[in-house]
Amino acid sequence: MEKILSNSIDFEGPFPEQRRRLRLGVVGGGRIAQTQAMAARMTGRWDVVAGALSSVPMRSKERANLWHIDEARPS
């Protein structure tokens, strides 16, 4: 199994280095979820790759396009 963190965790020190970016799925397509997804991307540690963005399929696809999520990944 691949380790995600390259070194041990020191709770008094800086955020540990990661070997790779983590993939994130978002539940909800409202303003708060959009803000949190944007903040996760801005850290450089996460890729938003999927989302349950709406119960209406067409609206979910529209939001996926706005959020730059692969068209096959929204639900």
CSV table of N, CA and C in Angstrom, one decimal:
chain,number,residue,atom,x,y,z
A,1,MET,N,0.8,-1.2,0.0
A,1,MET,CA,0.0,0.0,0.0
A,1,MET,C,0.9,1.2,0.0
A,2,GLU,N,0.6,2.2,-0.9
A,2,GLU,CA,1.4,3.4,-1.0
A,2,GLU,C,1.1,4.3,0.2
A,3,LYS,N,2.1,4.9,0.7
A,3,LYS,CA,2.0,5.9,1.8
A,3,LYS,C,1.6,7.2,1.1
A,4,ILE,N,0.7,8.0,1.7
A,4,ILE,CA,0.4,9.3,1.2
A,4,ILE,C,1.3,10.4,1.7
A,5,LEU,N,1.7,10.3,3.0
A,5,LEU,CA,2.6,11.2,3.6
A,5,LEU,C,4.0,10.7,3.5
A,6,SER,N,5.0,11.6,3.2
A,6,SER,CA,6.3,11.1,3.0
A,6,SER,C,7.1,11.1,4.2
A,7,ASN,N,6.6,11.7,5.3
A,7,ASN,CA,7.4,11.6,6.6
A,7,ASN,C,6.4,11.5,7.7
A,8,SER,N,6.9,11.4,8.9
A,8,SER,CA,6.0,11.2,10.1
A,8,SER,C,5.3,12.6,10.4
A,9,ILE,N,4.2,12.5,11.1
A,9,ILE,CA,3.5,13.7,11.5
A,9,ILE,C,4.0,14.3,12.8
A,10,ASP,N,4.3,15.6,12.7
A,10,ASP,CA,4.7,16.3,13.9
A,10,ASP,C,3.7,17.4,14.1
A,11,PHE,N,2.9,17.2,15.2
A,11,PHE,CA,1.8,18.1,15.4
A,11,PHE,C,2.2,19.5,15.8
A,12,GLU,N,3.4,19.7,16.1
A,12,GLU,CA,3.9,21.0,16.5
A,12,GLU,C,4.6,21.7,15.3
A,13,GLY,N,4.8,21.0,14.2
A,13,GLY,CA,5.5,21.5,13.0
A,13,GLY,C,4.5,21.9,11.9
A,14,PRO,N,5.1,22.1,10.7
A,14,PRO,CA,4.3,22.5,9.5
A,14,PRO,C,3.5,21.3,9.0
A,15,PHE,N,2.6,21.5,8.1
A,15,PHE,CA,1.8,20.5,7.5
A,15,PHE,C,2.7,19.5,6.8
A,16,PRO,N,2.6,18.2,7.0
A,16,PRO,CA,3.5,17.3,6.4
A,16,PRO,C,3.4,17.3,4.8
A,17,GLU,N,4.5,16.9,4.2
A,17,GLU,CA,4.6,16.8,2.7
A,17,GLU,C,3.8,15.6,2.3
A,18,GLN,N,3.1,15.8,1.2
A,18,GLN,CA,2.3,14.6,0.6
A,18,GLN,C,3.1,14.1,-0.6
A,19,ARG,N,3.0,12.8,-0.9
A,19,ARG,CA,3.6,12.2,-2.1
A,19,ARG,C,2.8,12.6,-3.3
A,20,ARG,N,1.5,12.8,-3.2
A,20,ARG,CA,0.6,13.1,-4.3
A,20,ARG,C,-0.6,13.9,-3.8
A,21,ARG,N,-1.3,14.5,-4.8
A,21,ARG,CA,-2.5,15.2,-4.5
A,21,ARG,C,-3.6,14.2,-4.2
A,22,LEU,N,-4.5,14.5,-3.3
A,22,LEU,CA,-5.6,13.7,-2.9
A,22,LEU,C,-6.8,14.0,-3.8
A,23,ARG,N,-7.6,13.0,-4.1
A,23,ARG,CA,-8.8,13.2,-4.9
A,23,ARG,C,-10.0,13.5,-3.9
A,24,LEU,N,-10.9,14.4,-4.3
A,24,LEU,CA,-12.0,14.8,-3.4
A,24,LEU,C,-13.3,14.8,-4.2
A,25,GLY,N,-14.3,14.2,-3.6
A,25,GLY,CA,-15.6,14.3,-4.1
A,25,GLY,C,-16.5,15.2,-3.2
A,26,VAL,N,-17.4,16.0,-3.8
A,26,VAL,CA,-18.1,16.9,-3.1
A,26,VAL,C,-19.6,16.5,-3.1
A,27,VAL,N,-20.3,16.6,-1.9
A,27,VAL,CA,-21.7,16.4,-1.8
A,27,VAL,C,-22.4,17.7,-1.6
A,28,GLY,N,-23.3,18.0,-2.6
A,28,GLY,CA,-24.0,19.3,-2.5
A,28,GLY,C,-23.4,20.3,-3.5
A,29,GLY,N,-24.3,21.0,-4.1
A,29,GLY,CA,-23.8,21.9,-5.2
A,29,GLY,C,-24.1,23.4,-4.9
A,30,GLY,N,-24.4,23.7,-3.7
A,30,GLY,CA,-24.7,25.1,-3.3
A,30,GLY,C,-23.4,25.9,-3.1
A,31,ARG,N,-23.7,27.2,-2.7
A,31,ARG,CA,-22.6,28.1,-2.5
A,31,ARG,C,-21.5,27.7,-1.5
A,32,ILE,N,-21.9,27.1,-0.4
A,32,ILE,CA,-21.0,26.7,0.6
A,32,ILE,C,-20.1,25.6,0.1
A,33,ALA,N,-20.7,24.6,-0.6
A,33,ALA,CA,-19.9,23.5,-1.2
A,33,ALA,C,-18.9,24.0,-2.3
A,34,GLN,N,-19.4,24.9,-3.1
A,34,GLN,CA,-18.5,25.5,-4.1
A,34,GLN,C,-17.4,26.2,-3.5
A,35,THR,N,-17.6,27.0,-2.4
A,35,THR,CA,-16.5,27.7,-1.7
A,35,THR,C,-15.5,26.7,-1.1
A,36,GLN,N,-16.0,25.7,-0.5
A,36,GLN,CA,-15.1,24.7,0.1
A,36,GLN,C,-14.3,24.0,-1.0
A,37,ALA,N,-14.9,23.6,-2.1
A,37,ALA,CA,-14.2,23.0,-3.2
A,37,ALA,C,-13.1,23.9,-3.7
A,38,MET,N,-13.4,25.2,-3.9
A,38,MET,CA,-12.5,26.1,-4.4
A,38,MET,C,-11.3,26.3,-3.4
A,39,ALA,N,-11.6,26.3,-2.1
A,39,ALA,CA,-10.5,26.4,-1.1
A,39,ALA,C,-9.6,25.2,-1.1
A,40,ALA,N,-10.2,24.0,-1.3
A,40,ALA,CA,-9.5,22.8,-1.3
A,40,ALA,C,-8.5,22.8,-2.5
A,41,ARG,N,-9.0,23.3,-3.6
A,41,ARG,CA,-8.1,23.3,-4.8
A,41,ARG,C,-7.0,24.4,-4.6
A,42,MET,N,-7.3,25.5,-4.0
A,42,MET,CA,-6.3,26.5,-3.8
A,42,MET,C,-5.1,26.1,-2.9
A,43,THR,N,-5.3,25.1,-2.0
A,43,THR,CA,-4.2,24.6,-1.2
A,43,THR,C,-3.2,23.9,-2.0
A,44,GLY,N,-3.5,23.4,-3.2
A,44,GLY,CA,-2.6,22.6,-4.0
A,44,GLY,C,-2.5,21.2,-3.5
A,45,ARG,N,-3.3,20.8,-2.6
A,45,ARG,CA,-3.2,19.4,-2.0
A,45,ARG,C,-4.3,18.5,-2.5
A,46,TRP,N,-5.3,19.1,-3.1
A,46,TRP,CA,-6.6,18.3,-3.4
A,46,TRP,C,-6.9,18.6,-4.9
A,47,ASP,N,-7.5,17.5,-5.5
A,47,ASP,CA,-8.1,17.7,-6.8
A,47,ASP,C,-9.6,17.3,-6.6
A,48,VAL,N,-10.5,18.2,-7.0
A,48,VAL,CA,-11.9,17.9,-6.9
A,48,VAL,C,-12.3,17.1,-8.2
A,49,VAL,N,-12.6,15.9,-8.0
A,49,VAL,CA,-12.8,15.0,-9.2
A,49,VAL,C,-14.2,14.5,-9.4
A,50,ALA,N,-15.1,14.6,-8.4
A,50,ALA,CA,-16.4,14.1,-8.5
A,50,ALA,C,-17.3,14.9,-7.6
A,51,GLY,N,-18.6,14.8,-7.9
A,51,GLY,CA,-19.6,15.5,-7.0
A,51,GLY,C,-21.0,15.0,-7.2
A,52,ALA,N,-21.7,15.0,-6.1
A,52,ALA,CA,-23.2,14.8,-6.1
A,52,ALA,C,-23.7,16.2,-6.0
A,53,LEU,N,-23.8,16.9,-7.1
A,53,LEU,CA,-24.1,18.4,-7.1
A,53,LEU,C,-25.5,18.8,-7.1
A,54,SER,N,-26.4,17.9,-7.6
A,54,SER,CA,-27.8,18.2,-7.6
A,54,SER,C,-28.6,16.9,-7.8
A,55,SER,N,-29.8,16.9,-7.4
A,55,SER,CA,-30.7,15.8,-7.6
A,55,SER,C,-31.3,15.8,-9.0
A,56,VAL,N,-31.1,17.0,-9.7
A,56,VAL,CA,-31.6,17.1,-11.1
A,56,VAL,C,-30.4,16.9,-12.0
A,57,PRO,N,-30.4,15.8,-12.8
A,57,PRO,CA,-29.3,15.5,-13.6
A,57,PRO,C,-28.7,16.6,-14.5
A,58,MET,N,-29.6,17.4,-15.2
A,58,MET,CA,-29.1,18.5,-16.0
A,58,MET,C,-28.4,19.6,-15.2
A,59,ARG,N,-28.9,19.9,-14.1
A,59,ARG,CA,-28.3,20.9,-13.2
A,59,ARG,C,-27.0,20.4,-12.6
A,60,SER,N,-26.9,19.1,-12.3
A,60,SER,CA,-25.7,18.5,-11.9
A,60,SER,C,-24.6,18.6,-12.9
A,61,LYS,N,-24.9,18.4,-14.2
A,61,LYS,CA,-23.9,18.5,-15.3
A,61,LYS,C,-23.5,19.9,-15.5
A,62,GLU,N,-24.5,20.9,-15.4
A,62,GLU,CA,-24.1,22.3,-15.5
A,62,GLU,C,-23.1,22.7,-14.5
A,63,ARG,N,-23.4,22.3,-13.2
A,63,ARG,CA,-22.5,22.7,-12.1
A,63,ARG,C,-21.1,22.0,-12.3
A,64,ALA,N,-21.1,20.8,-12.8
A,64,ALA,CA,-19.9,20.1,-13.0
A,64,ALA,C,-19.0,20.8,-14.0
A,65,ASN,N,-19.6,21.4,-15.0
A,65,ASN,CA,-18.9,22.2,-16.0
A,65,ASN,C,-18.3,23.4,-15.4
A,66,LEU,N,-19.1,24.1,-14.5
A,66,LEU,CA,-18.7,25.3,-13.9
A,66,LEU,C,-17.5,25.0,-12.9
A,67,TRP,N,-17.5,23.8,-12.3
A,67,TRP,CA,-16.5,23.5,-11.3
A,67,TRP,C,-15.4,22.7,-11.9
A,68,HIS,N,-15.4,22.5,-13.2
A,68,HIS,CA,-14.3,21.8,-13.9
A,68,HIS,C,-14.2,20.4,-13.5
A,69,ILE,N,-15.3,19.7,-13.3
A,69,ILE,CA,-15.3,18.3,-12.9
A,69,ILE,C,-15.7,17.5,-14.2
A,70,ASP,N,-15.0,16.4,-14.4
A,70,ASP,CA,-15.2,15.6,-15.6
A,70,ASP,C,-16.7,15.3,-15.8
A,71,GLU,N,-17.2,15.4,-17.0
A,71,GLU,CA,-18.6,15.3,-17.3
A,71,GLU,C,-19.1,13.9,-16.8
A,72,ALA,N,-18.3,12.9,-16.9
A,72,ALA,CA,-18.7,11.6,-16.5
A,72,ALA,C,-18.8,11.3,-15.0
A,73,ARG,N,-18.3,12.3,-14.2
A,73,ARG,CA,-18.2,12.1,-12.7
A,73,ARG,C,-19.3,12.7,-11.9
A,74,PRO,N,-20.1,13.6,-12.4
A,74,PRO,CA,-21.2,14.2,-11.5
A,74,PRO,C,-22.3,13.1,-11.4
A,75,SER,N,-23.1,13.2,-10.3
A,75,SER,CA,-24.2,12.3,-10.2
A,75,SER,C,-25.4,13.1,-9.8
